[in-house]
PDB file of C-alpha atoms and ligand atoms in Angstrom:
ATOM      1  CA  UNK A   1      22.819  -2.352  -5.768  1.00 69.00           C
ATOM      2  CA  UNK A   2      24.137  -3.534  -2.486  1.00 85.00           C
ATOM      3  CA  UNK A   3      24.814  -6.998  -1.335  1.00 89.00           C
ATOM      4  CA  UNK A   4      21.708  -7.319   0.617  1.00 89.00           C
ATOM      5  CA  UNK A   5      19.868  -5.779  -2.688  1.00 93.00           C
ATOM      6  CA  UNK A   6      21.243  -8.671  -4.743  1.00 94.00           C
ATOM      7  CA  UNK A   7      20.420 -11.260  -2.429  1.00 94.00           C
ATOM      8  CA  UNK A   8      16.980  -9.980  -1.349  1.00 95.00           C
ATOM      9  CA  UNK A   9      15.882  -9.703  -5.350  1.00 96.00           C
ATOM     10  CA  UNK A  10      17.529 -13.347  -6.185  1.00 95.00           C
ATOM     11  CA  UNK A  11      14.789 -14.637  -3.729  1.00 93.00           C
ATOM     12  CA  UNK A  12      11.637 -12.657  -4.207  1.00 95.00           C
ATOM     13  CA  UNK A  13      12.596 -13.578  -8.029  1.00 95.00           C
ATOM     14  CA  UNK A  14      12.253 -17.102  -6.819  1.00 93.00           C
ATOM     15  CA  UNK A  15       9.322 -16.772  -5.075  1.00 92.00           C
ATOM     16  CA  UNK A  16       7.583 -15.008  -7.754  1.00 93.00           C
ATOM     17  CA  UNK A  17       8.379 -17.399 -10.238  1.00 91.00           C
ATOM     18  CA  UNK A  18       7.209 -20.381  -7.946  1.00 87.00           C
ATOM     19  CA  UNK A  19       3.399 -19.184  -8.712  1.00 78.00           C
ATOM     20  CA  UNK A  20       3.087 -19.978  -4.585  1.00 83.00           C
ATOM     21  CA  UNK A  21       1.893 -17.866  -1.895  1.00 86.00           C
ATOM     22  CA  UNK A  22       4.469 -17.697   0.765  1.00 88.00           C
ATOM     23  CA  UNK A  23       2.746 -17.308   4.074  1.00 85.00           C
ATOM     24  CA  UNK A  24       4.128 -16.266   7.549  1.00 84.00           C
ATOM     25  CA  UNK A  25       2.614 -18.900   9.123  1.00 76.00           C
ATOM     26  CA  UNK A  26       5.383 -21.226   7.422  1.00 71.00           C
ATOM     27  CA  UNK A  27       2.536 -22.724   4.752  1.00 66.00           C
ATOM     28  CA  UNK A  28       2.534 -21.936   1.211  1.00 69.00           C
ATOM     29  CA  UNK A  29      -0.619 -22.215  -1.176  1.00 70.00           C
ATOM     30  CA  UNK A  30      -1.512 -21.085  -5.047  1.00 69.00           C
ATOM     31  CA  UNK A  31      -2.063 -17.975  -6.053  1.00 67.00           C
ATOM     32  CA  UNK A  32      -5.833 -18.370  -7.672  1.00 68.00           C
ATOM     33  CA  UNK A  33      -5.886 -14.775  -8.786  1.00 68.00           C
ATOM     34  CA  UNK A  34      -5.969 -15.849 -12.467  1.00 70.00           C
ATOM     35  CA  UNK A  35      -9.158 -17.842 -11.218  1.00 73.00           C
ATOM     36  CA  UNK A  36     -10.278 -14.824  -9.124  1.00 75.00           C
ATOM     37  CA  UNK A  37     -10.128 -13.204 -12.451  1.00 75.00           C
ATOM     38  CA  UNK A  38     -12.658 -15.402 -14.338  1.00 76.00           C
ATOM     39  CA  UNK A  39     -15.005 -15.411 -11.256  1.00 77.00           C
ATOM     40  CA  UNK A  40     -14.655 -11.582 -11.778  1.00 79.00           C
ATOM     41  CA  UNK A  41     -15.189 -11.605 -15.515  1.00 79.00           C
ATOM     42  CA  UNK A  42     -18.589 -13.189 -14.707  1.00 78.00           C
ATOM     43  CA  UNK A  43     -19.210 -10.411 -12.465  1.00 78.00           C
ATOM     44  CA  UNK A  44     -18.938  -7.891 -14.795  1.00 75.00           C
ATOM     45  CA  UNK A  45     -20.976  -9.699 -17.394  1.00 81.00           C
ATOM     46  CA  UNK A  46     -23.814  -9.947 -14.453  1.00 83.00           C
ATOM     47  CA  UNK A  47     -23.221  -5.883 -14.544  1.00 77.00           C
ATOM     48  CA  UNK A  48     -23.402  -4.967 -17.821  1.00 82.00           C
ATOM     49  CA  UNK A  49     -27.050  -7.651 -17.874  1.00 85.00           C
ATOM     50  CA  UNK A  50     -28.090  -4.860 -14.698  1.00 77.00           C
ATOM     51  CA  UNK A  51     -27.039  -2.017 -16.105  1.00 77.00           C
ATOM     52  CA  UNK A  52     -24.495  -1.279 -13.635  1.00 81.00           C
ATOM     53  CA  UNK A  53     -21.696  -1.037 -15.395  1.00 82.00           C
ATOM     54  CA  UNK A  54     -20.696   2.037 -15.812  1.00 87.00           C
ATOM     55  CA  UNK A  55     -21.985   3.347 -12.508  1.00 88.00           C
ATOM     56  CA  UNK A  56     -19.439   0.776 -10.918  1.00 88.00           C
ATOM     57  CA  UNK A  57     -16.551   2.505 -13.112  1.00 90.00           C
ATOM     58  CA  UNK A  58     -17.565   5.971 -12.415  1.00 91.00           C
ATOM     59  CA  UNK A  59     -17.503   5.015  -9.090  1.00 91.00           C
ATOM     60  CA  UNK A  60     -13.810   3.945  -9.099  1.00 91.00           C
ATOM     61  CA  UNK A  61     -12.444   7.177 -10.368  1.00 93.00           C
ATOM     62  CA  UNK A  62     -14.555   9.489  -7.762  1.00 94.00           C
ATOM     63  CA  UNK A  63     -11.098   9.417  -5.682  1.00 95.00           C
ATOM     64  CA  UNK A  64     -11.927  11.048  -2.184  1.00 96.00           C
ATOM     65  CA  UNK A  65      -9.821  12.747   0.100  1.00 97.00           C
ATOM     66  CA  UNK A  66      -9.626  11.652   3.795  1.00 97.00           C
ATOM     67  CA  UNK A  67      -8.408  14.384   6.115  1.00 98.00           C
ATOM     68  CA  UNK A  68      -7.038  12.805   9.581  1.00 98.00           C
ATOM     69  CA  UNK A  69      -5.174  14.451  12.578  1.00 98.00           C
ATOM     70  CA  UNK A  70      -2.947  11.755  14.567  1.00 98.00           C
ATOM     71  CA  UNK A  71      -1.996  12.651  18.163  1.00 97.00           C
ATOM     72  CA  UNK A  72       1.238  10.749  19.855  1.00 97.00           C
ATOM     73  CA  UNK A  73       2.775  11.447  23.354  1.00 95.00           C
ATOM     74  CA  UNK A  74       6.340  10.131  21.617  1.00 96.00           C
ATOM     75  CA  UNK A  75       5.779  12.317  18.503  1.00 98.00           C
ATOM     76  CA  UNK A  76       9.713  14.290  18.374  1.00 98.00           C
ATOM     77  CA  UNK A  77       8.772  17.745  18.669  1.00 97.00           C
ATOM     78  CA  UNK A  78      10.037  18.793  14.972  1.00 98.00           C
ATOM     79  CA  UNK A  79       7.762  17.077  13.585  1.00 98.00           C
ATOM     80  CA  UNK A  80       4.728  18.730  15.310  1.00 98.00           C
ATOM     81  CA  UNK A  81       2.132  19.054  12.394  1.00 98.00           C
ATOM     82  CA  UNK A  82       4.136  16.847  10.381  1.00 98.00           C
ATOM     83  CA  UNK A  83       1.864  15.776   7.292  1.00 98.00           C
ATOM     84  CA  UNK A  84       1.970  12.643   5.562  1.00 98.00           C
ATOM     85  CA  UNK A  85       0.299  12.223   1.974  1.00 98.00           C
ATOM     86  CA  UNK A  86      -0.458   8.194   2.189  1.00 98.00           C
ATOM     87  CA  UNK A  87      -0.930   6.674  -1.362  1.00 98.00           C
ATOM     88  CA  UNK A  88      -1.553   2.984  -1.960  1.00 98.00           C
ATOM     89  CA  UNK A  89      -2.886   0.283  -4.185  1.00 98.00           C
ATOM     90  CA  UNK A  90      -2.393   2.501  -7.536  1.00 98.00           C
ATOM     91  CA  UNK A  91      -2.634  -0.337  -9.739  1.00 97.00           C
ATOM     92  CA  UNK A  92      -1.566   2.408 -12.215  1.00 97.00           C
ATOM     93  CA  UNK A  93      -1.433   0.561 -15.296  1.00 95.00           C
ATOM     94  CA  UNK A  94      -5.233  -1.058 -14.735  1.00 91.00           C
ATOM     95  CA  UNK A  95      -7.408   1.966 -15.385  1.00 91.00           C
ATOM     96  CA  UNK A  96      -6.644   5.068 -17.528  1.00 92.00           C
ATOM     97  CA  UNK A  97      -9.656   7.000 -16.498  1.00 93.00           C
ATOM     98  CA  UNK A  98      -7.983   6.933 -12.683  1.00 95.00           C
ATOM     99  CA  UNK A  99      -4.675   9.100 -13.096  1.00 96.00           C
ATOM    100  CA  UNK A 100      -7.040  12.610 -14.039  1.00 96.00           C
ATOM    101  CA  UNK A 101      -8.855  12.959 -10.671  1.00 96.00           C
ATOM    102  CA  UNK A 102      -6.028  11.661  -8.729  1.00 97.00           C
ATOM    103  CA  UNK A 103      -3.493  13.967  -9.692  1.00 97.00           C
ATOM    104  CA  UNK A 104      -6.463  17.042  -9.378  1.00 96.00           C
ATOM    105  CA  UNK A 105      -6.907  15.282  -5.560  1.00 96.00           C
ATOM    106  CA  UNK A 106      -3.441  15.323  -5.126  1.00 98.00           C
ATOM    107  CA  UNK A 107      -3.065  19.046  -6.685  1.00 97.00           C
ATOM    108  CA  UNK A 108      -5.259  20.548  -4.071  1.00 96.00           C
ATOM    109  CA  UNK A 109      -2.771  18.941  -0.920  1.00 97.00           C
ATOM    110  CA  UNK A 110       0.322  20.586   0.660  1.00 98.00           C
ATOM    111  CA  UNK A 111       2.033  17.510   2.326  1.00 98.00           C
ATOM    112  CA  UNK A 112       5.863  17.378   3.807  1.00 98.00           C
ATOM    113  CA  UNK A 113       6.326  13.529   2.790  1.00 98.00           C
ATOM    114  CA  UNK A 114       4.335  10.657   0.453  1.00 98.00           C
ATOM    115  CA  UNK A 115       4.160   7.298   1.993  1.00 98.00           C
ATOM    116  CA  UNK A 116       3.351   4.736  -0.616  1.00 98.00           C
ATOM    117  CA  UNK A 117       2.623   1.329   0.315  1.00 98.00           C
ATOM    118  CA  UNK A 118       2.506  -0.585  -2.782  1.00 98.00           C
ATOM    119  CA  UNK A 119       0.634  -2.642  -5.488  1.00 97.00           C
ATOM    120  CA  UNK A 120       1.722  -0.380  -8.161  1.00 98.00           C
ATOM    121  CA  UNK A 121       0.787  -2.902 -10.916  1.00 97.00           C
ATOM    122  CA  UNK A 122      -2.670  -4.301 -12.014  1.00 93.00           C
ATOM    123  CA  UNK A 123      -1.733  -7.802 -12.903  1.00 90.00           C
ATOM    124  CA  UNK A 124       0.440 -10.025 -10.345  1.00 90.00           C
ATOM    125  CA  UNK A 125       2.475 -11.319 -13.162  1.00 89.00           C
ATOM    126  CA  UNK A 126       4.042  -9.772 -16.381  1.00 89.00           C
ATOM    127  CA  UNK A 127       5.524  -6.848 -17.713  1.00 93.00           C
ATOM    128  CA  UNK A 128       6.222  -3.787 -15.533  1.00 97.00           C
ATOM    129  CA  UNK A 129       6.753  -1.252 -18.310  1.00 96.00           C
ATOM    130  CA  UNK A 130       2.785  -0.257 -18.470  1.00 96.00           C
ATOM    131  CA  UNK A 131       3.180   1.050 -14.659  1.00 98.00           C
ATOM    132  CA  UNK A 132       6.700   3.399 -15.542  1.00 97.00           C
ATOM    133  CA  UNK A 133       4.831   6.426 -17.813  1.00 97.00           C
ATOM    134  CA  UNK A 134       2.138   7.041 -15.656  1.00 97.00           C
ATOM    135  CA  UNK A 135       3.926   6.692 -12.839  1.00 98.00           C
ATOM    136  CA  UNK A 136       6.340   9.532 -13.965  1.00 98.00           C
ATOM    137  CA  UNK A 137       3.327  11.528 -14.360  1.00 98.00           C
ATOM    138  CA  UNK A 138       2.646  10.939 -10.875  1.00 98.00           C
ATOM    139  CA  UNK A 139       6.100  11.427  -9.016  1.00 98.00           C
ATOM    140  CA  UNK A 140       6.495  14.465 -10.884  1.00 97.00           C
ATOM    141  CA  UNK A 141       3.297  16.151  -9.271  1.00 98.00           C
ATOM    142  CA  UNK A 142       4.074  15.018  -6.584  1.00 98.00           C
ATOM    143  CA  UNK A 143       5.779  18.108  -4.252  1.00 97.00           C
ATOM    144  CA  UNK A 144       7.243  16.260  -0.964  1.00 98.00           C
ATOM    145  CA  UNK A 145      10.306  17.684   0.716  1.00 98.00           C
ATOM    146  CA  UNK A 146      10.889  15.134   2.938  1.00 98.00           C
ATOM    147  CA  UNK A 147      10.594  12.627  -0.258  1.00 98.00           C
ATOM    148  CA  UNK A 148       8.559   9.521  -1.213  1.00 98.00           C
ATOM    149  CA  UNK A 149       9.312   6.541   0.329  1.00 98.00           C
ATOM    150  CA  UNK A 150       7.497   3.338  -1.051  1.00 98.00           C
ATOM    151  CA  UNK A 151       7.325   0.104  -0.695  1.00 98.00           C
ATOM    152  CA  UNK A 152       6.123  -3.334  -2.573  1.00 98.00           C
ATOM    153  CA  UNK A 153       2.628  -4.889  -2.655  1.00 98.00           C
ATOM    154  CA  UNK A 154       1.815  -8.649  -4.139  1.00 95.00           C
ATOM    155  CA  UNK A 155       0.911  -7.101  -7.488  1.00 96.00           C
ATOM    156  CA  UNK A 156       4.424  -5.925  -7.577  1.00 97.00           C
ATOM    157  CA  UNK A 157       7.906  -7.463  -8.541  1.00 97.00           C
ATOM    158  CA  UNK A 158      11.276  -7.334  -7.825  1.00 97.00           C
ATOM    159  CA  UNK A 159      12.423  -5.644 -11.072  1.00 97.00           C
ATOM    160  CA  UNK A 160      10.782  -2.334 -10.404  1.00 98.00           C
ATOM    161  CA  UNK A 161      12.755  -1.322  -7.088  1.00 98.00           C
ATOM    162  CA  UNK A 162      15.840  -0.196  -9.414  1.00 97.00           C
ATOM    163  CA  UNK A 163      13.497   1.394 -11.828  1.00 98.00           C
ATOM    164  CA  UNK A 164      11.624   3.136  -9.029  1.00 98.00           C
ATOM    165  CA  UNK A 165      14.731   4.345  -7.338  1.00 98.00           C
ATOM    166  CA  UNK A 166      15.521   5.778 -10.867  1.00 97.00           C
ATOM    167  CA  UNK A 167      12.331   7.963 -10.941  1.00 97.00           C
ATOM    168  CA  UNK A 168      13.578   9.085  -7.564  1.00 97.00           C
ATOM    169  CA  UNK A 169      11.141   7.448  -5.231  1.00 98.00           C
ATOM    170  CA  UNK A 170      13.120   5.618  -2.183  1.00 98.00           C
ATOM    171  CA  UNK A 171      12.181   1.808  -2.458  1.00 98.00           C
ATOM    172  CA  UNK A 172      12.347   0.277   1.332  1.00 98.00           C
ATOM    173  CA  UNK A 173      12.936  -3.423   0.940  1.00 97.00           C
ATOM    174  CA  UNK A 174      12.655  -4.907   4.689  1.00 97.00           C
ATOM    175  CA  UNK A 175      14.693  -1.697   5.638  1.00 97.00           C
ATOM    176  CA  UNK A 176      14.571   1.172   7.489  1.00 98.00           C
ATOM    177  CA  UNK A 177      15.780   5.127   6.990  1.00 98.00           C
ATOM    178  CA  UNK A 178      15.804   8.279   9.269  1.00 98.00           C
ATOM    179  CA  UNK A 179      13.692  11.550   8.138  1.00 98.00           C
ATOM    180  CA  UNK A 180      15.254  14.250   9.974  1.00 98.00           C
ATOM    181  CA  UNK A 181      14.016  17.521  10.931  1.00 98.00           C
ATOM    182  CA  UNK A 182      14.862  20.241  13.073  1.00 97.00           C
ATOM    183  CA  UNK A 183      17.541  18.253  14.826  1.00 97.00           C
ATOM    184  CA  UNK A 184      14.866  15.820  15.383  1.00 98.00           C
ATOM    185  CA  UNK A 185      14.313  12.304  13.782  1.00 98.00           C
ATOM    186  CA  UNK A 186      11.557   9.749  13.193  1.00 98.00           C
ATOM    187  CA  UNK A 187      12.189   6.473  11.567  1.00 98.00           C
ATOM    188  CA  UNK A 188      10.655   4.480   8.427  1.00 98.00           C
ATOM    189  CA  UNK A 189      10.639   0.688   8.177  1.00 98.00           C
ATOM    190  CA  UNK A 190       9.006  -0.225   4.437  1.00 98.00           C
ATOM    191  CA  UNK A 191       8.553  -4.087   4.532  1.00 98.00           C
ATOM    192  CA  UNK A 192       8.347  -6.455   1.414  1.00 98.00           C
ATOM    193  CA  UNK A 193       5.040  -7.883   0.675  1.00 97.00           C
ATOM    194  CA  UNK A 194       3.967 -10.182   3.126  1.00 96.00           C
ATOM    195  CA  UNK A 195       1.133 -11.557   1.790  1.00 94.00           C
ATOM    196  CA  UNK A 196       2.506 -13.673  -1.591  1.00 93.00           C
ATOM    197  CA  UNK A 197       6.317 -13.086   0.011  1.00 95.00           C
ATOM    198  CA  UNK A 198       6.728 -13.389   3.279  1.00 94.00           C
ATOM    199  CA  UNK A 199      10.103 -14.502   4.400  1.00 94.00           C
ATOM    200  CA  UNK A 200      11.487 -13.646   7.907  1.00 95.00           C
ATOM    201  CA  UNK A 201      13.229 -10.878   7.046  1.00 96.00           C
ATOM    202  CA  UNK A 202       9.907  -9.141   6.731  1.00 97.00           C
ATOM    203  CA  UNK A 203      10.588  -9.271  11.142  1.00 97.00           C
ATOM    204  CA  UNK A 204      13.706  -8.991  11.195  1.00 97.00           C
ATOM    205  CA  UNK A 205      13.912  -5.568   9.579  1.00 97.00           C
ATOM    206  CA  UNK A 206      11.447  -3.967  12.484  1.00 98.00           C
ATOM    207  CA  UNK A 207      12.846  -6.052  15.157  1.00 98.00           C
ATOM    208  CA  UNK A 208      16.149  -4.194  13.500  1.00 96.00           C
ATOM    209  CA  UNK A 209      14.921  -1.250  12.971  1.00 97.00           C
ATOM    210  CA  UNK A 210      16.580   2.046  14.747  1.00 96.00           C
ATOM    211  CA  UNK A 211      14.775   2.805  18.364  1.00 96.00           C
ATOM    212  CA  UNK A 212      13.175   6.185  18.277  1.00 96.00           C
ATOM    213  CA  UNK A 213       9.372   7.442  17.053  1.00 98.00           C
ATOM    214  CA  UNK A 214       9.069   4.833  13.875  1.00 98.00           C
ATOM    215  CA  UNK A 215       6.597   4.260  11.401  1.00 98.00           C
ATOM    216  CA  UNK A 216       5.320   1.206   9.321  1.00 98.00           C
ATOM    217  CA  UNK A 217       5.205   0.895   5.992  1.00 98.00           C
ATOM    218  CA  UNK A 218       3.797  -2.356   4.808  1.00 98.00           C
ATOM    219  CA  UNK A 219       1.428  -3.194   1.805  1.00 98.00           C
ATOM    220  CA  UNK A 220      -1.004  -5.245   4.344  1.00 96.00           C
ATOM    221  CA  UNK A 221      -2.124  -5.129   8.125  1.00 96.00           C
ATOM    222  CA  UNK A 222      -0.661  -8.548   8.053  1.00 95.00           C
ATOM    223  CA  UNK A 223       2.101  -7.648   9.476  1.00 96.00           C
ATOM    224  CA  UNK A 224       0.190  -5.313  12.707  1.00 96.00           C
ATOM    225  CA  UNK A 225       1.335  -7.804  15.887  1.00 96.00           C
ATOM    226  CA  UNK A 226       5.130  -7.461  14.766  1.00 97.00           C
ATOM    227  CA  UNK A 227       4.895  -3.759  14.746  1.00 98.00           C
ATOM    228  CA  UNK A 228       3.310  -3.605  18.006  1.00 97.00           C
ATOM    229  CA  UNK A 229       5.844  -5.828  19.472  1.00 97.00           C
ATOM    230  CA  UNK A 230       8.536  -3.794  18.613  1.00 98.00           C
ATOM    231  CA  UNK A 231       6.989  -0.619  19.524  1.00 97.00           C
ATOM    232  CA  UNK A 232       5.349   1.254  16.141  1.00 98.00           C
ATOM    233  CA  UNK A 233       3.493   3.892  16.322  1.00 98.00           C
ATOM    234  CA  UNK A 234       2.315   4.154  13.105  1.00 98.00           C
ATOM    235  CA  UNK A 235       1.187   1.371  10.846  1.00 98.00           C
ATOM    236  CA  UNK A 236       0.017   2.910   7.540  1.00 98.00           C
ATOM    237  CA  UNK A 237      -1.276   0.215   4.819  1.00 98.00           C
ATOM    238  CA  UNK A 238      -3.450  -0.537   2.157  1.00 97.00           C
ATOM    239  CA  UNK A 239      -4.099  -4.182   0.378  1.00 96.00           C
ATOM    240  CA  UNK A 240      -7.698  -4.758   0.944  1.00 95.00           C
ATOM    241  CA  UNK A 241      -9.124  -1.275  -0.896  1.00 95.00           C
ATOM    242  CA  UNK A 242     -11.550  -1.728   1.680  1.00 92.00           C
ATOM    243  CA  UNK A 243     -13.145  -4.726   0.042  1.00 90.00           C
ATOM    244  CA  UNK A 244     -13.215  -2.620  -3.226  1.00 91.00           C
ATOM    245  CA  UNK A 245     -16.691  -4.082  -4.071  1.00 87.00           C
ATOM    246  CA  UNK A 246     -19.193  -4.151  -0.985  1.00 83.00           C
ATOM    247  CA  UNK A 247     -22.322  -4.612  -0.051  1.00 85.00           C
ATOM    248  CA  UNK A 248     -24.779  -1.811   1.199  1.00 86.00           C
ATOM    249  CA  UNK A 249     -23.071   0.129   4.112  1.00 84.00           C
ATOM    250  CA  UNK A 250     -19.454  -0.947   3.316  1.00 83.00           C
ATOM    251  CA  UNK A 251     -19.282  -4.625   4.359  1.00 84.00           C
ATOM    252  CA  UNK A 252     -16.552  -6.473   2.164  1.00 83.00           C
ATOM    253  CA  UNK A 253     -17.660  -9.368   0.116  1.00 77.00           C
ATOM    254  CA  UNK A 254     -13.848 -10.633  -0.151  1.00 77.00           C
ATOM    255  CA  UNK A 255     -11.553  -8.824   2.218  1.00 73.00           C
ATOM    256  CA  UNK A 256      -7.946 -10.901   1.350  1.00 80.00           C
ATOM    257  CA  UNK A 257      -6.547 -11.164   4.481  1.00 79.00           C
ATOM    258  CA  UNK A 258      -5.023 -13.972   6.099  1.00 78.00           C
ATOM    259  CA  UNK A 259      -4.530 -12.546   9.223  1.00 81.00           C
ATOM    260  CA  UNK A 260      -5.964  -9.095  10.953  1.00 78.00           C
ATOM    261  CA  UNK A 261      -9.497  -9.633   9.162  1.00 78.00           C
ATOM    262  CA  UNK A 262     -10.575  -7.149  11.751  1.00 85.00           C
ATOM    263  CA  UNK A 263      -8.232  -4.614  10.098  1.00 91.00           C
ATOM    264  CA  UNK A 264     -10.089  -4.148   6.493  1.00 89.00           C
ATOM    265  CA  UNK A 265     -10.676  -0.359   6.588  1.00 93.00           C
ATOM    266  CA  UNK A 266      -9.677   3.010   8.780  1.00 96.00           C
ATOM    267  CA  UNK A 267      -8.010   3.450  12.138  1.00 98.00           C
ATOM    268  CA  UNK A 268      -7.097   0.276  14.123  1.00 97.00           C
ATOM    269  CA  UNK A 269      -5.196  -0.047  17.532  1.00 96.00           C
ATOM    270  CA  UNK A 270      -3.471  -2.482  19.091  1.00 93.00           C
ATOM    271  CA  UNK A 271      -1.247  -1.767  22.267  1.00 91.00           C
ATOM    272  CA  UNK A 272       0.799   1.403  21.419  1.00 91.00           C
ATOM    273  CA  UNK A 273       0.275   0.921  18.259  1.00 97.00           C
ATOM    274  CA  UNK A 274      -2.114   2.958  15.881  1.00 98.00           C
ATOM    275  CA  UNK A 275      -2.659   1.328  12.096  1.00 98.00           C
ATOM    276  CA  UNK A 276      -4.548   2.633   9.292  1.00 98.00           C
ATOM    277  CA  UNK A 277      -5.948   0.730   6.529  1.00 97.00           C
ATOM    278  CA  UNK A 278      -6.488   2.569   3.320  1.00 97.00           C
ATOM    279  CA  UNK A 279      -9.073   1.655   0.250  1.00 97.00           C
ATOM    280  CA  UNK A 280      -6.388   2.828  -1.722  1.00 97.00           C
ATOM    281  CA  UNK A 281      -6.599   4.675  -4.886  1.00 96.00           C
ATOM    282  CA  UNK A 282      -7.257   1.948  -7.751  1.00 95.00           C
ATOM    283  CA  UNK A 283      -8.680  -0.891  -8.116  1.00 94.00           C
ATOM    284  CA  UNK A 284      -7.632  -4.632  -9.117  1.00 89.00           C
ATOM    285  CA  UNK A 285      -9.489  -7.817 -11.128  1.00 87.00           C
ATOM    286  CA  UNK A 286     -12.049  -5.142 -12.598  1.00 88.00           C
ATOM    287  CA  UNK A 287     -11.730  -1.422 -12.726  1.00 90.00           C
ATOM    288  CA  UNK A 288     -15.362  -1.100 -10.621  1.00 88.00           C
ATOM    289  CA  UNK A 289     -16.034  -0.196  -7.371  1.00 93.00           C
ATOM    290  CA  UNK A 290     -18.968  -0.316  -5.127  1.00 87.00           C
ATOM    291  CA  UNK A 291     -20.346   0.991  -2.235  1.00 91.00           C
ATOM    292  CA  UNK A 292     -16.466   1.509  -1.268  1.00 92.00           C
ATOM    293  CA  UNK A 293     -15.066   4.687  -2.129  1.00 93.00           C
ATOM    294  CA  UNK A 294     -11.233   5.052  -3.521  1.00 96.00           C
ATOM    295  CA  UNK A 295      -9.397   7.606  -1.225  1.00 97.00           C
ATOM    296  CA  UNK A 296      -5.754   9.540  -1.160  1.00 98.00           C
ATOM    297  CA  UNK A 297      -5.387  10.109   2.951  1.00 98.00           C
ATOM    298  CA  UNK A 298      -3.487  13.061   4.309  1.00 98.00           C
ATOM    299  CA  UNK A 299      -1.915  12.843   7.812  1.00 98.00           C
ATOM    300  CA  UNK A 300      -1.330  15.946  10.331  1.00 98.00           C
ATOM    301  CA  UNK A 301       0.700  14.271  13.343  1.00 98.00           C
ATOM    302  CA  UNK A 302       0.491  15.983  16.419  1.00 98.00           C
ATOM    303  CA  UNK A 303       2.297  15.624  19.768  1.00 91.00           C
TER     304      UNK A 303
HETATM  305 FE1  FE2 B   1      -4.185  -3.701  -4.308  1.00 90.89          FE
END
């Protein structure tokens, strides 16, 4: 591990052992999600009282597909029809049923690179070891030439970047890392989770970051007025799963945002900037989802 490794896991050790939120906006509060958790509990109780139980957990295995075609003026020409398979929010370890129809999903896809842009985990706390065999099953039907890059979400700790990197996915940790093509090049910038871990390095790395056609990686939109500033293109992230429960026609009852509530679901813009806020594949607190549809997304940039 290099020095910046050591220094950057010593800290978001800290951090995660603290039981705090660290926020950009220099305040700190506690994480409730064991809280959330009961509130949840009481939920599903309600549910199973309705009836709509199991409808709720068939409906967060029915994994869709979302097919999108991304035009940019700056897009190197190499990388004309480029396509990006963008998974996020697994929370592999929460729900069994899940892996089946996303690997069929994923089966059907040809894809030059996989973007994923963390929350890997179920619980925000704990043992890792639940999220490393079906995770293996994943990375190994997974067929990307260009590679899977990742990055961490606030479900996620420290300890699995080495582990990761040992399955072969490239962990980005407030870093950044050239795909090249053709003679051409486009550049990646995964940031730590900014939503329990924020620290300043979270800007530094895109203020940092190599000039050129670049890409966001980032586990929330939290981070969407950085990446405009320093001239993104692409913002791909996940975090919200689009409210994951919802009320008729999609509206979020809890959306987990501090910042960029705006940015819950699908294309956003800001400047030069295009983001993209995926559902995600899995689900957290309870494995249910309504009126909100889990989704894999496949991106065809254009220039
Ligand atoms: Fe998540």
């Amino acid at each position: 591990m290099n020095h910046q490794r050591v220094i950057w896991a010593a800290a978001r050790l800290a951090l995660e052992s603290s039981q705090k939120k660290n926020r950009r906006n220099g305040s700190s509060g506690i994480r409730y999600w064991a809280s959330f958790e009961k509130a949840l509990g009481l939920f599903v109780w309600l549910l199973r009282i309705a009836g709509l139980h199991k409808k709720g957990i068939q409906n967060a295995i029915n994994i869709k597909c979302e097919h999108h075609s991304v035009a940019f003026d700056s897009l190197p020409e190499a990388f004309h029809k480029f396509r990006i398979l963008h998974l996020t929010d697994l929370h592999i370890d929460g729900n069994p049923l899940m892996l089946d129809p996303l690997l069929k999903q994923i089966s059907k896809l040809e894809y030059d690179i996989c973007l994923i842009t963390g929350d890997f985990r179920f619980g925000t706390h704990g043992s890792i070891a639940g999220v490393i065999e079906p995770l293996k099953t994943l990375i190994e039907n997974i067929k990307a030439p260009f590679g899977i890059h990742a990055t961490l979400g606030n479900h996620d700790s420290q300890a699995m970047v080495p582990v990761f990197e040992e399955m072969g996915i490239n962990m980005l940790v407030n870093e950044s890392v050239k795909i090249k093509k053709d003679g051409d090049e486009i550049v990646l910038t995964g940031i730590d989770d900014v939503h329990y871990y924020y620290t300043d390095n979270a800007i530094h790395a895109m203020e940092q970051s190599p000039e050129g056609f670049k890409i966001a990686l980032v586990h929330s939109p939290e981070m969407f007025d950085v990446a405009a500033d320093n001239h993104y293109s692409l913002y791909l992230c996940g975090h919200t799963h689009a409210g994951q429960i919802c009320l008729p026609g999609g509206k979020p009852v809890f959306k987990h945002l501090y910042t960029g509530k705006n940015l819950t679901k699908g294309f956003w813009k800001l400047n030069g900037l295009t983001g993209y806020t995926s559902a995600g594949c899995g689900t957290s607190g309870i494995p249910i989802r309504f009126n909100c549809e889990g989704e894999i997304t496949l991106f065809t940039l254009l220039n």
